[in-house]
PDB file of C-alpha atoms and ligand atoms in Angstrom:
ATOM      1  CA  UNK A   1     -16.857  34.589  -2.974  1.00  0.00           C
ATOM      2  CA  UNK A   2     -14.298  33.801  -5.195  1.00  0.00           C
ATOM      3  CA  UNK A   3     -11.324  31.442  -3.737  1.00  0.00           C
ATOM      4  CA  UNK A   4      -8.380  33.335  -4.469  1.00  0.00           C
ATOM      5  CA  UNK A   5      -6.389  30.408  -4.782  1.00  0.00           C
ATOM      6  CA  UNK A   6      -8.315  29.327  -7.843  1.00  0.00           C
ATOM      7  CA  UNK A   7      -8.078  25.855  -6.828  1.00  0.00           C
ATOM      8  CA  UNK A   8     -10.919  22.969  -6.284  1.00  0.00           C
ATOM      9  CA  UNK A   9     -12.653  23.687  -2.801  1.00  0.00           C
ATOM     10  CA  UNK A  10     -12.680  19.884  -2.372  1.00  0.00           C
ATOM     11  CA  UNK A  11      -9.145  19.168  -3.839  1.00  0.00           C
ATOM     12  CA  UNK A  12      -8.160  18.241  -0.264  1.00  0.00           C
ATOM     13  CA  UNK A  13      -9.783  15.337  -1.153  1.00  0.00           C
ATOM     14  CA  UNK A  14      -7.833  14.286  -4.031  1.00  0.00           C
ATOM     15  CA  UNK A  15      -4.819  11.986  -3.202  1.00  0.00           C
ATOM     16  CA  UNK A  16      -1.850  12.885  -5.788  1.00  0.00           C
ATOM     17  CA  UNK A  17       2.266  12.264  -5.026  1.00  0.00           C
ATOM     18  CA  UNK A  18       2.675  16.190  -4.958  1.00  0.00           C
ATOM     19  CA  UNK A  19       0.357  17.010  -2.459  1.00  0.00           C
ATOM     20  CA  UNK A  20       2.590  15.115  -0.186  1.00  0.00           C
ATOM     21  CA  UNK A  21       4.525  18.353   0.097  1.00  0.00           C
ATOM     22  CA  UNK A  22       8.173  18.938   0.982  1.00  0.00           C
ATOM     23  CA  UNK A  23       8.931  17.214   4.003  1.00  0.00           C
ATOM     24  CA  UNK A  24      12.140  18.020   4.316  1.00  0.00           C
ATOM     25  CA  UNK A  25      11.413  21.428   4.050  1.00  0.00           C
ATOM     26  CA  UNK A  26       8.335  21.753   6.314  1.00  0.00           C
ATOM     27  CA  UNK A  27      10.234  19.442   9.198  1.00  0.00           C
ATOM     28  CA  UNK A  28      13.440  20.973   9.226  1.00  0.00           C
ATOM     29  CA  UNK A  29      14.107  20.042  12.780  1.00  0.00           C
ATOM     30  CA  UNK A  30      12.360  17.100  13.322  1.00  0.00           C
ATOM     31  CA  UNK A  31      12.788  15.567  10.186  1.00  0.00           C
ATOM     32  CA  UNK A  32      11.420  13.228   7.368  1.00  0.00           C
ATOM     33  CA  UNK A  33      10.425   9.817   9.416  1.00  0.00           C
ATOM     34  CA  UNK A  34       8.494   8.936  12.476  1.00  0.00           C
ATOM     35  CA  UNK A  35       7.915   6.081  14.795  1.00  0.00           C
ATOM     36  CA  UNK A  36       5.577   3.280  13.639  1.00  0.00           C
ATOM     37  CA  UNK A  37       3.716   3.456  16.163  1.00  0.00           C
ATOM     38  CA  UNK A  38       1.866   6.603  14.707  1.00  0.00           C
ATOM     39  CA  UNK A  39       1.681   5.122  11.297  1.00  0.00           C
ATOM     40  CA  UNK A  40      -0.297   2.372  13.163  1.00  0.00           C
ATOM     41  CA  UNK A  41      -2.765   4.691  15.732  1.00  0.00           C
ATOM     42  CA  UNK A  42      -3.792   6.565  12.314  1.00  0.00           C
ATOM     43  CA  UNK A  43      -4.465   3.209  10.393  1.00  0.00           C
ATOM     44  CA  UNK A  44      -6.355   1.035  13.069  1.00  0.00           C
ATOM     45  CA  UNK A  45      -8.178   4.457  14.820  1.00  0.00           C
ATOM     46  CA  UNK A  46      -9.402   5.013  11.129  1.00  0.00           C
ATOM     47  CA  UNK A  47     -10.036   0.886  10.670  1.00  0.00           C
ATOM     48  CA  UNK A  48     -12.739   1.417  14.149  1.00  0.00           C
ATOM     49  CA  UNK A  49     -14.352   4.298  12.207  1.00  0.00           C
ATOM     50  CA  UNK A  50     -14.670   2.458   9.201  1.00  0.00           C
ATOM     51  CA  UNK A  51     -15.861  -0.326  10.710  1.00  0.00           C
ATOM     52  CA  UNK A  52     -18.088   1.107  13.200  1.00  0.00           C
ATOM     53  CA  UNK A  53     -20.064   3.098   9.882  1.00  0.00           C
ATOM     54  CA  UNK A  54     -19.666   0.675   7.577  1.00  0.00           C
ATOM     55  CA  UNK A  55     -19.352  -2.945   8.566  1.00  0.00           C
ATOM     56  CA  UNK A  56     -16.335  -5.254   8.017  1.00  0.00           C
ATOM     57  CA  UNK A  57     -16.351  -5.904   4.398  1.00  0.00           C
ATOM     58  CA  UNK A  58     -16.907  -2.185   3.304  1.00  0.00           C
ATOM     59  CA  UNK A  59     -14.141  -1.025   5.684  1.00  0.00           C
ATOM     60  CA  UNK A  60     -11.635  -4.249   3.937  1.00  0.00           C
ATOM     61  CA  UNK A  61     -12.900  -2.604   0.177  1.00  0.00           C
ATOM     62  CA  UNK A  62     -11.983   0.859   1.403  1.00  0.00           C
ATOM     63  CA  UNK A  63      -8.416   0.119   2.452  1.00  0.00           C
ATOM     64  CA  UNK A  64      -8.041  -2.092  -0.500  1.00  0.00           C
ATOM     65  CA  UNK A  65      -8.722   0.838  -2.563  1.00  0.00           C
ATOM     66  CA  UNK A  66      -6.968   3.396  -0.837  1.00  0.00           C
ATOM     67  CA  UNK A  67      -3.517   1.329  -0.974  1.00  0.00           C
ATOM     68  CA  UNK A  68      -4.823   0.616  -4.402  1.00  0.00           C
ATOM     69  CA  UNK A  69      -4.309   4.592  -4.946  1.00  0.00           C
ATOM     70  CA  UNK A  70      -1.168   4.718  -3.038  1.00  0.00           C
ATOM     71  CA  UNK A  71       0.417   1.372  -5.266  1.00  0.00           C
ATOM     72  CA  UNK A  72       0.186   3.179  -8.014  1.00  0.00           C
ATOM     73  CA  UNK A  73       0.832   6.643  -6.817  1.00  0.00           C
ATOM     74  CA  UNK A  74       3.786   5.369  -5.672  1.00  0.00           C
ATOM     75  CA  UNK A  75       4.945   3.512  -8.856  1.00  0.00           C
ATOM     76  CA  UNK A  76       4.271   6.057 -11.312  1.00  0.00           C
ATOM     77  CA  UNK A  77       6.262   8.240  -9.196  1.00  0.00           C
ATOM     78  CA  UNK A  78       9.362   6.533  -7.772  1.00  0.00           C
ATOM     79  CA  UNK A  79       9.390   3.022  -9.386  1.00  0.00           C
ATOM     80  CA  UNK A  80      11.351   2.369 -12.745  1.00  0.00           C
ATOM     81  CA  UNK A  81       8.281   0.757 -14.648  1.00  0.00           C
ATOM     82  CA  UNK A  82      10.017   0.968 -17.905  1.00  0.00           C
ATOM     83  CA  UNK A  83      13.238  -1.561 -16.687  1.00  0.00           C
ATOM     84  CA  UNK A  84      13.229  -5.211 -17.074  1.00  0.00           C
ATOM     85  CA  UNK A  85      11.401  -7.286 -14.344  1.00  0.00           C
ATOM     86  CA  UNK A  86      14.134  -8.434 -12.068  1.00  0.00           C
ATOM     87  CA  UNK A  87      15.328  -4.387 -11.753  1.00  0.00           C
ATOM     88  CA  UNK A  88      11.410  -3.635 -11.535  1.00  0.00           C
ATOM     89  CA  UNK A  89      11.552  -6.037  -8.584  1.00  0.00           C
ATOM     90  CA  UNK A  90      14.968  -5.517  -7.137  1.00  0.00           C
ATOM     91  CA  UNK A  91      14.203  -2.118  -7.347  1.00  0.00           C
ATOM     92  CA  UNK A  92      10.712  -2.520  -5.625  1.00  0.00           C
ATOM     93  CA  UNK A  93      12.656  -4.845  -2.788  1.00  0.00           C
ATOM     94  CA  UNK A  94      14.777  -2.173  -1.987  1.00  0.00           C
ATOM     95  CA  UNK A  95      12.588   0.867  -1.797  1.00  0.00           C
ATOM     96  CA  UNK A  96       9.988  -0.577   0.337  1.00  0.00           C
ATOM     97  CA  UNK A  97      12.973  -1.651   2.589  1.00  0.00           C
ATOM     98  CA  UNK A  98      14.607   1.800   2.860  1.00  0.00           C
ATOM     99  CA  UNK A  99      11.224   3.181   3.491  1.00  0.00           C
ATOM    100  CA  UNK A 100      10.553   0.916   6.388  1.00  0.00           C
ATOM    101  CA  UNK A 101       7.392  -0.629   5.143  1.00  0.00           C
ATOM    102  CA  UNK A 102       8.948  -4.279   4.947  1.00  0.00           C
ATOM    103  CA  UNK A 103      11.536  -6.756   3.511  1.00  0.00           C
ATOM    104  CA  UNK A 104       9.712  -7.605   0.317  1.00  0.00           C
ATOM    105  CA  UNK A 105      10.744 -11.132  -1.938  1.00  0.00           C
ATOM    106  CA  UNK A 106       9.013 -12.412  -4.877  1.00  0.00           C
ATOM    107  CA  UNK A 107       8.333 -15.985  -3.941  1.00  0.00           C
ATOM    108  CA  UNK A 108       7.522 -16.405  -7.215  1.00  0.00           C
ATOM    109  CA  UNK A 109       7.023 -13.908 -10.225  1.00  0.00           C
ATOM    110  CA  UNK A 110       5.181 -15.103 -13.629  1.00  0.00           C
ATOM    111  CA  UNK A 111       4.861 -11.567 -15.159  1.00  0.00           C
ATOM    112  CA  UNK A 112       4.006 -13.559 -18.828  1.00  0.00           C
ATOM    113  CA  UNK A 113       0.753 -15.067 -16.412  1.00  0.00           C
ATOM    114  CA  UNK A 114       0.489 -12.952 -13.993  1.00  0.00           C
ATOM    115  CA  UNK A 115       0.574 -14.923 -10.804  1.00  0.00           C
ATOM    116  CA  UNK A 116       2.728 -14.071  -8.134  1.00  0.00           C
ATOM    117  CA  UNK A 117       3.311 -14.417  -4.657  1.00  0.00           C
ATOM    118  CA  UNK A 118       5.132 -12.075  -2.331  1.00  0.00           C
ATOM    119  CA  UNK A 119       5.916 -12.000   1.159  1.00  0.00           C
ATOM    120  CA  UNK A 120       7.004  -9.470   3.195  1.00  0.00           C
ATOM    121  CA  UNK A 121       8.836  -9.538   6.827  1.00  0.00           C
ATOM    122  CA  UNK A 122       8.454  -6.846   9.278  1.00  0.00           C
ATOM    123  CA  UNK A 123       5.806  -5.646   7.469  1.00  0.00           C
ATOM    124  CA  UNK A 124       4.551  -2.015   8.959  1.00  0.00           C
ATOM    125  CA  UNK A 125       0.967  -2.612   8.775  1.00  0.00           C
ATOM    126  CA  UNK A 126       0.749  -6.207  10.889  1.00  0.00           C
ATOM    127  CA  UNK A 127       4.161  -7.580  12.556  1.00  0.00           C
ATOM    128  CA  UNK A 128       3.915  -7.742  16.324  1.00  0.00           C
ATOM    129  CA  UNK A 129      -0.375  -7.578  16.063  1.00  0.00           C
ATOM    130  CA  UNK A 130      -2.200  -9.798  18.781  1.00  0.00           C
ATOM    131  CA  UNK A 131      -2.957 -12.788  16.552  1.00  0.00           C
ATOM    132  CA  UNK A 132      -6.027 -13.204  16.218  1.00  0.00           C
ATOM    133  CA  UNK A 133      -6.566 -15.860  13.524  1.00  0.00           C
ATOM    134  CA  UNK A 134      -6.951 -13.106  10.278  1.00  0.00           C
ATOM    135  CA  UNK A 135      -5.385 -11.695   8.122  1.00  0.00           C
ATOM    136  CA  UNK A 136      -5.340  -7.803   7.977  1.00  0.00           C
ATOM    137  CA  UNK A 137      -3.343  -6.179   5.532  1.00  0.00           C
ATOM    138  CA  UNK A 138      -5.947  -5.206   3.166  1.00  0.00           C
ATOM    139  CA  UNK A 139      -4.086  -1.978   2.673  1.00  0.00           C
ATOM    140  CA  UNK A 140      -1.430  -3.987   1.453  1.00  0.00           C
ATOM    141  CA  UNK A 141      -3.419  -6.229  -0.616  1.00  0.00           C
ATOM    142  CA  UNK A 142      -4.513  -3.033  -2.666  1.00  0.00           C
ATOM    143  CA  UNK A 143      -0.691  -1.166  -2.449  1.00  0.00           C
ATOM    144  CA  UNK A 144       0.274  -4.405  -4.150  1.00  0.00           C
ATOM    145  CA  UNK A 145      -2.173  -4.481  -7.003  1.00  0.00           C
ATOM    146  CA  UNK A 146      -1.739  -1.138  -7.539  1.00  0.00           C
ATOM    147  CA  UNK A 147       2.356  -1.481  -8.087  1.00  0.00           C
ATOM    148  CA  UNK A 148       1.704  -4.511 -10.184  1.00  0.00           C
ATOM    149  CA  UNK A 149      -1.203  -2.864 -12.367  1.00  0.00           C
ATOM    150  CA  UNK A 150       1.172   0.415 -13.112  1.00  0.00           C
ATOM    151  CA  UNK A 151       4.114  -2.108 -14.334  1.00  0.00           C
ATOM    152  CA  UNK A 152       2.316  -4.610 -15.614  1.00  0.00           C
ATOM    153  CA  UNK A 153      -0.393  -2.825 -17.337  1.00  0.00           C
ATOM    154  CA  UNK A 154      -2.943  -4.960 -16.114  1.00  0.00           C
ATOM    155  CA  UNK A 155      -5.361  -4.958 -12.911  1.00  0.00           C
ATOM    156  CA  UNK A 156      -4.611  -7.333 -10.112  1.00  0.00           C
ATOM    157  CA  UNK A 157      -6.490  -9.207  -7.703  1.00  0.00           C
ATOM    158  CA  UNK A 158      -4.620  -9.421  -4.100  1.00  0.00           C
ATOM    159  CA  UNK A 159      -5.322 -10.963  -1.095  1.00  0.00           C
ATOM    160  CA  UNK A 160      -3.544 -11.694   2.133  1.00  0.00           C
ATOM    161  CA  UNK A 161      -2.835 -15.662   2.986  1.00  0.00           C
ATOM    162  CA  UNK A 162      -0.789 -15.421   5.752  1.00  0.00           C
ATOM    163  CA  UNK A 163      -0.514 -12.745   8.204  1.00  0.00           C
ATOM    164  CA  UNK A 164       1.471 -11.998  11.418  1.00  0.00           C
ATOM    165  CA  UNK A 165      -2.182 -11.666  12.822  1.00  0.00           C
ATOM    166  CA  UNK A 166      -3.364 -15.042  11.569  1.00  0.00           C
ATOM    167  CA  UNK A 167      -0.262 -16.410  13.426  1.00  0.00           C
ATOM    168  CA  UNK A 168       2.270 -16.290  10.793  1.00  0.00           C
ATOM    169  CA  UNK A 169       5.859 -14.607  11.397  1.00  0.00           C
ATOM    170  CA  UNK A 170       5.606 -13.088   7.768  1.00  0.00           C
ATOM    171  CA  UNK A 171       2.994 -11.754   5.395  1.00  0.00           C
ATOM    172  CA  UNK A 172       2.219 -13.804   2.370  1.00  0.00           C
ATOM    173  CA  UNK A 173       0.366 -12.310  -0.803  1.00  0.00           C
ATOM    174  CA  UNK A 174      -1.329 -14.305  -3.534  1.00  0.00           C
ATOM    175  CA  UNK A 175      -1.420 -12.192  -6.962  1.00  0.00           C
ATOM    176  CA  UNK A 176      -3.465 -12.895 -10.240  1.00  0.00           C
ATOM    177  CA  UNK A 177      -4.562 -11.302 -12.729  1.00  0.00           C
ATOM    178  CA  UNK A 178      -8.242  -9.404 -11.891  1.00  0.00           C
ATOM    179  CA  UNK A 179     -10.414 -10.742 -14.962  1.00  0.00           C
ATOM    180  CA  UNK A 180     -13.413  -9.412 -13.458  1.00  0.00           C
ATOM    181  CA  UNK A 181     -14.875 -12.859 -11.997  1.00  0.00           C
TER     182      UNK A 181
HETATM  183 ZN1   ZN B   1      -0.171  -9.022   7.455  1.00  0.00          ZN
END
């Protein structure tokens, strides 16, 4: 039978900004945000899963590449990637703190060789955790190379080297330019 929508049976499956929806519109009385607590039961419930099918490292490459999709999602659609670096950044800062998801700073920005690092406080994904000696914001790590790869124009490599579940009171991301090795 025909789908009278004319759209992709599986485009359910494919992640783009607009099929976020209006949230406004569709949660007129309880509106656009929600406790972090939710945010968190959907992340680690789907972390188990991962795991369970897939083993540790798999599970790490999937949420890498997920927030990998989101980073640049979310770039291309509310960052200003053609401004100057310190509004790219101060701009960045600022979002990610009005949506919640942390207090972002550069520690240190070298756009020219790509190396950064960045840390962010309260971050959503980890702050408050049971330490437990890792680190495990691999969603992050991705979301990060994602939002440097749309501005930059170049892919990232980013991992996690301080966590609040390795022990740390703030998350702290190493950035460098992906060359493949
Ligand atoms: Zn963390």
């Amino acid at each position: 039978m025909k789908n009278i929508f004319e759209v992709d049976p599986e485009s359910h499956y494919q992640f783009e900004w607009k099929k976020l929806g209006d949230i406004k519109k569709g949660r007129e009385n309880l509106g656009e945000e929600m406790p972090v607590l939710v945010y968190r039961i959907l992340e680690y419930s789907m972390n188990h899963v991962l795991f369970n099918n897939f083993g540790k490292e798999k599970t790490d490459e999937i949420f890498r590449q997920a927030g990998y999709l989101a980073g640049m999602e979310f770039a291309k659609n509310i960052l200003p990637l053609d401004q100057d670096e310190s509004t790219f950044v101060s701009t960045l800062a600022k979002t990610l703190e009005s949506l919640k998801v942390g207090i972002l700073r550069m520690e240190e920005a070298d756009f020219e060789k790509g190396e950064f690092i960045i840390t962010v406080h309260e971050d959503l994904d980890c702050s408050g955790l049971p330490p437990t000696g890792e680190v495990v914001c691999k969603y992050d790590e991705g979301f990060l190379a994602g939002i440097l790869e749309a501005y930059a124009n170049k892919p990232f490599r980013v991992r996690e080297v301080d966590c609040w579940s390795s022990g740390s009171r703030v998350c702290r991301f190493k950035g460098t330019v992906d060359d493949g090795k």
